[in-house]
Coordinates of C-alpha atoms in Angstrom, one line a residue:
X1 CA -118.3 152.0 6.7
X2 CA -120.9 150.6 6.1
X3 CA -124.2 151.0 7.7
X4 CA -123.9 154.4 8.3
X5 CA -126.5 156.8 6.2
X6 CA -123.7 159.4 5.5
X7 CA -120.8 156.9 4.6
X8 CA -119.2 156.2 0.9
X9 CA -120.0 152.4 0.7
X10 CA -116.6 150.4 0.3
X11 CA -112.7 150.9 1.2
X12 CA -111.7 148.7 -1.8
X13 CA -107.7 149.4 -2.2
X14 CA -108.0 149.3 -6.1
X15 CA -105.5 151.4 -8.1
X16 CA -106.4 154.7 -8.2
X17 CA -107.3 158.1 -10.7
X18 CA -103.9 159.3 -11.7
X19 CA -102.7 162.7 -10.1
X20 CA -103.5 164.5 -13.8
X21 CA -107.0 162.9 -13.7
X22 CA -107.6 164.2 -10.0
X23 CA -106.8 167.8 -11.3
X24 CA -109.4 168.0 -13.9
X25 CA -111.8 166.7 -11.6
X26 CA -111.0 169.7 -9.5
X27 CA -111.2 171.7 -12.7
X28 CA -114.9 171.0 -13.7
X29 CA -116.0 171.3 -9.8
X30 CA -116.7 175.2 -9.9
X31 CA -117.8 176.1 -6.5
X32 CA -116.2 173.7 -4.4
X33 CA -113.3 174.6 -2.4
X34 CA -111.2 171.4 -2.6
X35 CA -108.5 171.4 -0.4
X36 CA -104.3 172.3 -1.4
X37 CA -101.4 171.4 -0.5
X38 CA -98.2 174.1 -0.8
X39 CA -96.3 171.8 -2.3
X40 CA -95.7 171.8 -6.1
X41 CA -93.8 167.9 -6.2
X42 CA -96.2 166.5 -4.8
X43 CA -97.9 166.2 -8.6
X44 CA -94.5 164.9 -9.7
X45 CA -94.8 161.9 -7.7
X46 CA -95.4 158.3 -8.8
X47 CA -96.7 157.4 -5.7
X48 CA -97.2 159.1 -2.3
X49 CA -96.3 157.1 0.6
X50 CA -98.6 158.3 3.6
X51 CA -96.2 156.2 5.8
X52 CA -97.3 157.1 9.6
X53 CA -100.8 156.4 8.7
X54 CA -99.6 153.7 6.7
X55 CA -101.9 154.1 3.7
X56 CA -100.7 155.0 0.4
X57 CA -101.5 156.4 -3.1
X58 CA -101.2 153.3 -5.2
X59 CA -102.4 150.8 -2.4
X60 CA -105.6 152.9 -1.4
X61 CA -108.5 154.7 -3.0
X62 CA -108.3 157.5 -1.3
X63 CA -110.9 159.5 -3.4
X64 CA -113.1 155.7 -2.2
X65 CA -112.6 155.6 0.9
X66 CA -111.5 159.0 2.1
X67 CA -113.8 161.6 -0.7
X68 CA -116.6 162.4 1.4
X69 CA -114.9 163.4 4.6
X70 CA -116.2 166.7 5.6
X71 CA -115.1 167.1 9.2
X72 CA -111.6 166.6 10.9
X73 CA -111.7 166.1 14.8
X74 CA -108.1 165.6 15.7
X75 CA -106.9 165.7 19.4
X76 CA -103.7 163.8 21.8
X77 CA -105.5 160.6 22.6
X78 CA -106.1 157.8 20.7
X79 CA -109.1 156.5 23.6
X80 CA -110.3 159.9 23.6
X81 CA -110.6 160.1 19.4
X82 CA -111.9 156.9 19.4
X83 CA -114.3 157.7 22.3
X84 CA -115.3 160.9 19.8
X85 CA -115.8 158.8 16.7
X86 CA -118.4 156.4 18.2
X87 CA -120.2 159.1 19.9
X88 CA -120.5 160.4 16.2
X89 CA -121.5 156.5 14.7
X90 CA -124.3 157.1 17.6
X91 CA -125.4 160.5 16.9
X92 CA -125.3 160.2 13.0
X93 CA -127.7 157.9 13.7
X94 CA -124.9 154.4 12.1
X95 CA -126.3 151.0 12.5
X96 CA -124.7 148.8 15.2
X97 CA -123.6 150.2 18.8
X98 CA -119.8 151.3 16.6
X99 CA -117.9 148.8 18.6
X100 CA -117.0 146.8 15.2
X101 CA -115.4 150.5 14.4
X102 CA -111.7 149.6 12.7
X103 CA -108.5 152.0 13.2
X104 CA -108.0 153.1 9.8
X105 CA -103.7 153.0 10.8
X106 CA -103.6 150.1 12.7
X107 CA -100.9 149.4 10.5
X108 CA -98.5 151.7 12.3
X109 CA -98.6 152.4 15.8
X110 CA -98.3 156.4 15.6
X111 CA -101.6 157.6 15.4
X112 CA -105.2 156.1 15.1
X113 CA -107.6 157.0 12.8
X114 CA -111.3 156.4 12.5
X115 CA -113.9 157.5 10.0
X116 CA -117.2 157.9 10.6
X117 CA -119.9 158.8 7.5
X118 CA -118.2 162.7 6.6
X119 CA -116.2 162.1 9.5
X120 CA -112.7 162.1 10.1
X121 CA -111.5 161.1 13.8
X122 CA -107.7 161.2 14.1
X123 CA -105.1 161.3 17.4
X124 CA -102.0 163.3 17.4
X125 CA -99.6 162.8 19.9
X126 CA -98.7 164.9 22.5
X127 CA -96.4 168.6 21.3
X128 CA -95.7 170.7 18.0
X129 CA -93.6 168.0 16.2
X130 CA -95.8 164.5 16.6
X131 CA -99.4 167.5 15.5
X132 CA -97.0 168.5 12.6
X133 CA -96.2 165.3 11.4
X134 CA -99.9 163.6 11.5
X135 CA -101.5 167.2 9.7
X136 CA -99.0 167.0 6.6
X137 CA -99.8 163.5 6.2
X138 CA -103.6 164.7 6.6
X139 CA -104.0 167.6 4.2
X140 CA -102.1 164.8 1.2
X141 CA -104.9 163.1 2.3
X142 CA -107.3 165.1 1.9
X143 CA -105.6 166.6 -1.2
X144 CA -105.4 162.8 -3.0
X145 CA -109.0 162.1 -2.0
X146 CA -110.1 165.2 -3.6
X147 CA -112.1 166.1 -0.9
X148 CA -114.1 169.5 -0.6
X149 CA -115.0 172.0 2.0
X150 CA -113.5 170.9 4.9
X151 CA -113.3 171.8 8.2
X152 CA -111.1 171.0 10.8
X153 CA -111.1 170.7 14.5
X154 CA -108.3 170.6 17.3
X155 CA -110.3 169.4 20.1
X156 CA -108.2 168.6 24.0
X157 CA -107.5 169.8 26.9
X158 CA -105.6 172.0 28.2
X159 CA -104.6 174.8 31.6
X160 CA -106.9 177.4 32.1
X161 CA -105.4 181.7 33.2
X162 CA -108.0 182.8 35.9
X163 CA -110.7 180.8 34.6
X164 CA -112.4 178.3 36.5
X165 CA -111.5 174.1 35.7
X166 CA -114.0 172.8 33.3
X167 CA -114.4 176.0 31.5
X168 CA -114.4 175.5 27.1
X169 CA -112.3 177.9 25.9
X170 CA -112.8 178.1 21.7
X171 CA -109.7 179.7 20.2
X172 CA -109.6 183.2 17.8
X173 CA -106.0 183.5 18.3
X174 CA -103.2 180.9 18.7
X175 CA -99.9 183.0 20.2
X176 CA -96.7 181.6 21.0
X177 CA -94.6 182.0 24.9
X178 CA -94.1 185.8 23.8
X179 CA -98.0 185.9 23.5
X180 CA -97.7 186.7 19.7
X181 CA -100.2 185.0 17.1
X182 CA -96.7 183.4 14.9
X183 CA -95.4 179.6 14.9
X184 CA -91.8 180.1 14.0
X185 CA -90.7 177.0 12.1
X186 CA -87.0 175.9 11.6
X187 CA -86.6 174.8 7.9
X188 CA -83.7 174.1 7.1
X189 CA -81.2 176.4 8.2
X190 CA -83.0 179.5 8.2
X191 CA -86.4 180.2 10.7
X192 CA -89.7 180.9 8.9
X193 CA -92.1 182.5 10.8
X194 CA -96.1 181.8 10.2
X195 CA -99.6 183.6 10.9
X196 CA -101.9 181.8 13.5
X197 CA -105.0 183.6 13.1
X198 CA -107.9 181.2 13.0
X199 CA -111.0 181.8 11.4
X200 CA -113.5 184.2 13.9
X201 CA -116.4 183.1 11.8
X202 CA -116.2 179.9 12.4
X203 CA -115.3 180.7 16.0
X204 CA -118.2 182.6 16.5
X205 CA -120.5 180.0 14.8
X206 CA -119.1 177.7 18.1
X207 CA -120.3 180.0 20.5
X208 CA -123.3 180.3 19.2
X209 CA -123.9 176.6 19.3
X210 CA -122.2 176.4 22.8
X211 CA -125.6 178.5 24.4
X212 CA -127.0 174.9 24.0
X213 CA -125.1 173.4 27.3
X214 CA -125.4 176.1 30.3
X215 CA -123.9 173.1 32.2
X216 CA -120.6 174.3 30.8
X217 CA -119.0 177.9 30.6
X218 CA -117.7 178.6 27.2
X219 CA -115.9 181.5 26.1
X220 CA -113.5 182.9 23.4
X221 CA -110.1 183.8 23.9
X222 CA -106.5 183.2 23.0
X223 CA -104.9 180.5 23.6
X224 CA -100.7 180.1 23.9
X225 CA -98.9 176.8 22.5
X226 CA -95.7 175.9 24.5
X227 CA -93.1 173.5 23.4
X228 CA -92.8 171.6 27.0
X229 CA -95.5 170.7 30.0
X230 CA -93.2 172.3 32.7
X231 CA -90.7 175.1 32.4
X232 CA -92.4 175.4 29.0
X233 CA -96.0 176.7 31.0
X234 CA -93.7 178.3 34.1
X235 CA -95.1 175.1 36.3
X236 CA -93.0 174.8 40.0
X237 CA -93.8 170.3 39.8
X238 CA -90.7 169.9 36.9
X239 CA -87.9 167.8 37.6
X240 CA -86.2 171.1 36.4
X241 CA -87.3 175.0 37.9
X242 CA -84.8 178.0 37.1
X243 CA -87.3 180.6 38.6
X244 CA -89.4 182.1 41.3
X245 CA -93.0 181.1 42.3
X246 CA -92.9 185.2 42.4
X247 CA -92.2 184.9 38.5
X248 CA -94.6 182.6 37.4
X249 CA -97.8 183.9 38.2
X250 CA -96.2 187.3 37.1
X251 CA -95.7 185.9 33.5
X252 CA -99.0 184.1 34.0
X253 CA -100.6 187.5 35.0
X254 CA -99.4 189.0 31.8
X255 CA -100.2 186.3 30.1
X256 CA -103.6 186.7 31.1
X257 CA -103.8 190.7 30.8
X258 CA -102.4 189.6 27.2
X259 CA -105.9 188.1 26.3
X260 CA -104.4 184.5 27.0
X261 CA -107.2 182.2 28.6
X262 CA -105.7 178.6 28.3
X263 CA -102.1 177.1 27.8
X264 CA -101.7 173.6 26.0
X265 CA -98.6 172.5 23.0
X266 CA -100.4 172.1 19.4
X267 CA -101.9 174.6 18.6
X268 CA -99.3 177.6 16.5
X269 CA -98.8 175.0 14.2
X270 CA -102.2 173.2 13.8
X271 CA -103.3 177.7 13.2
X272 CA -100.2 178.0 10.3
X273 CA -100.4 174.5 8.9
X274 CA -104.2 174.5 8.1
X275 CA -103.8 178.7 7.5
X276 CA -101.3 177.6 5.0
X277 CA -103.2 175.7 2.5
X278 CA -106.6 177.7 3.2
X279 CA -108.4 175.0 5.4
X280 CA -111.2 176.7 8.0
X281 CA -109.8 175.7 11.6
X282 CA -111.0 175.8 15.0
X283 CA -109.6 175.2 18.2
X284 CA -112.3 173.6 21.2
X285 CA -110.5 172.6 24.7
X286 CA -111.8 172.6 28.3
X287 CA -109.5 173.7 31.0
X288 CA -108.1 171.3 33.6
X289 CA -106.9 173.4 36.3
X290 CA -106.4 177.1 36.8
X291 CA -103.3 178.0 37.0
X292 CA -102.9 180.9 39.2
X293 CA -103.9 178.5 41.8
X294 CA -101.7 176.0 41.3
X295 CA -100.2 173.4 38.8
X296 CA -101.4 169.8 39.2
X297 CA -104.4 168.3 38.3
X298 CA -106.4 167.1 41.6
X299 CA -109.9 167.2 40.7
X300 CA -111.1 163.9 40.6
X301 CA -110.9 161.3 37.5
X302 CA -115.2 161.4 37.4
X303 CA -114.8 164.5 37.3
X304 CA -111.9 164.7 34.4
X305 CA -113.5 162.6 32.2
X306 CA -116.8 164.8 32.1
X307 CA -114.5 167.7 31.6
X308 CA -112.6 166.4 28.7
X309 CA -116.4 165.4 27.0
X310 CA -117.5 169.2 26.7
X311 CA -115.3 169.5 23.4
X312 CA -116.7 166.9 21.7
X313 CA -120.2 167.7 23.2
X314 CA -119.6 171.0 21.6
X315 CA -118.1 169.8 18.0
X316 CA -120.6 167.3 17.7
X317 CA -123.7 168.2 18.1
X318 CA -122.0 172.0 15.7
X319 CA -121.3 168.9 13.4
X320 CA -125.0 167.9 13.8
X321 CA -125.9 171.5 13.4
X322 CA -123.8 171.9 9.7
X323 CA -125.3 168.5 8.4
X324 CA -129.3 169.6 9.3
X325 CA -129.3 167.1 11.9
X326 CA -130.7 169.3 14.2
X327 CA -132.3 172.0 15.1
X328 CA -129.5 175.0 15.1
X329 CA -130.9 177.3 17.5
X330 CA -131.3 181.0 16.8
X331 CA -128.1 183.7 16.8
X332 CA -128.3 185.4 20.7
X333 CA -126.6 188.2 21.9
X334 CA -122.5 188.0 22.9
X335 CA -123.2 187.4 27.2
X336 CA -120.3 189.7 29.0
X337 CA -120.2 187.0 31.1
X338 CA -118.9 183.9 28.8
X339 CA -117.4 186.7 25.7
X340 CA -113.7 187.8 26.4
X341 CA -112.7 190.9 26.0
X342 CA -109.4 191.4 25.0

């Protein structure tokens, strides 16, 4: 972590402050929005082991290691999130080429984690169960580290509906397969429903930032989250298919009419958990194909690689603007060609 002008020096694994003193520190920092958890039992625990991160409150000094984190970017692919960390290493003016950057979660093979100054880059795997595990431990990590004023982004890929491949969708609302803004969680033998609204002001700020990148289309729209890549998304190319081509197209057209512009497999639980813990969050995904025209991704690999860099480029630029490291473009009127009218 050394060599970056915005980083906190040291990764010492000395014993951290007690939970009681941490709560006192939060109370004395008026005006800062600290990360909170919605679990009264955490403060009663002698130790909290973040198993899937290979970190713990007794084995690692989390406030020293992560206390300066202001931005967290998560995505499905480990390689993609390392690439984002390397991008931020360069964008923030850190010394060296970043190749010596260590995976903080090297003690586990579940997720990867890289820190560059105030930016944390973490992989979350594929689907709701995987990202849910990661988010629980991430938010506890930010809580134990006494982080404040944190913004979390999910950046990734998706299937588009009625928009050209390579389009970047900034999510205003995450919806389920019924086009409803909700996440239904089975907790023991009960179904709990949580809201999936995302920060609208943040979405608008990201859209304003996107005007610096006219070479790819960017829009604000609903993102639908499904539990499956194949039948759950109405594909015709899975091992199973229990519906007709006509029914698939009818469903996708109804989704488009409801304001859905892309489909992925994590956004509802991401929005629900971040919202429940009061953390500002945004979702930015590039589309790899238009699902109204087909199900399989036939775009050449080199083009897909460029597509996948688009959300990273937008978020990296936004972070630099927030840190005062680059010019902030003046607000511009919304373009009817690039905004979604729901």
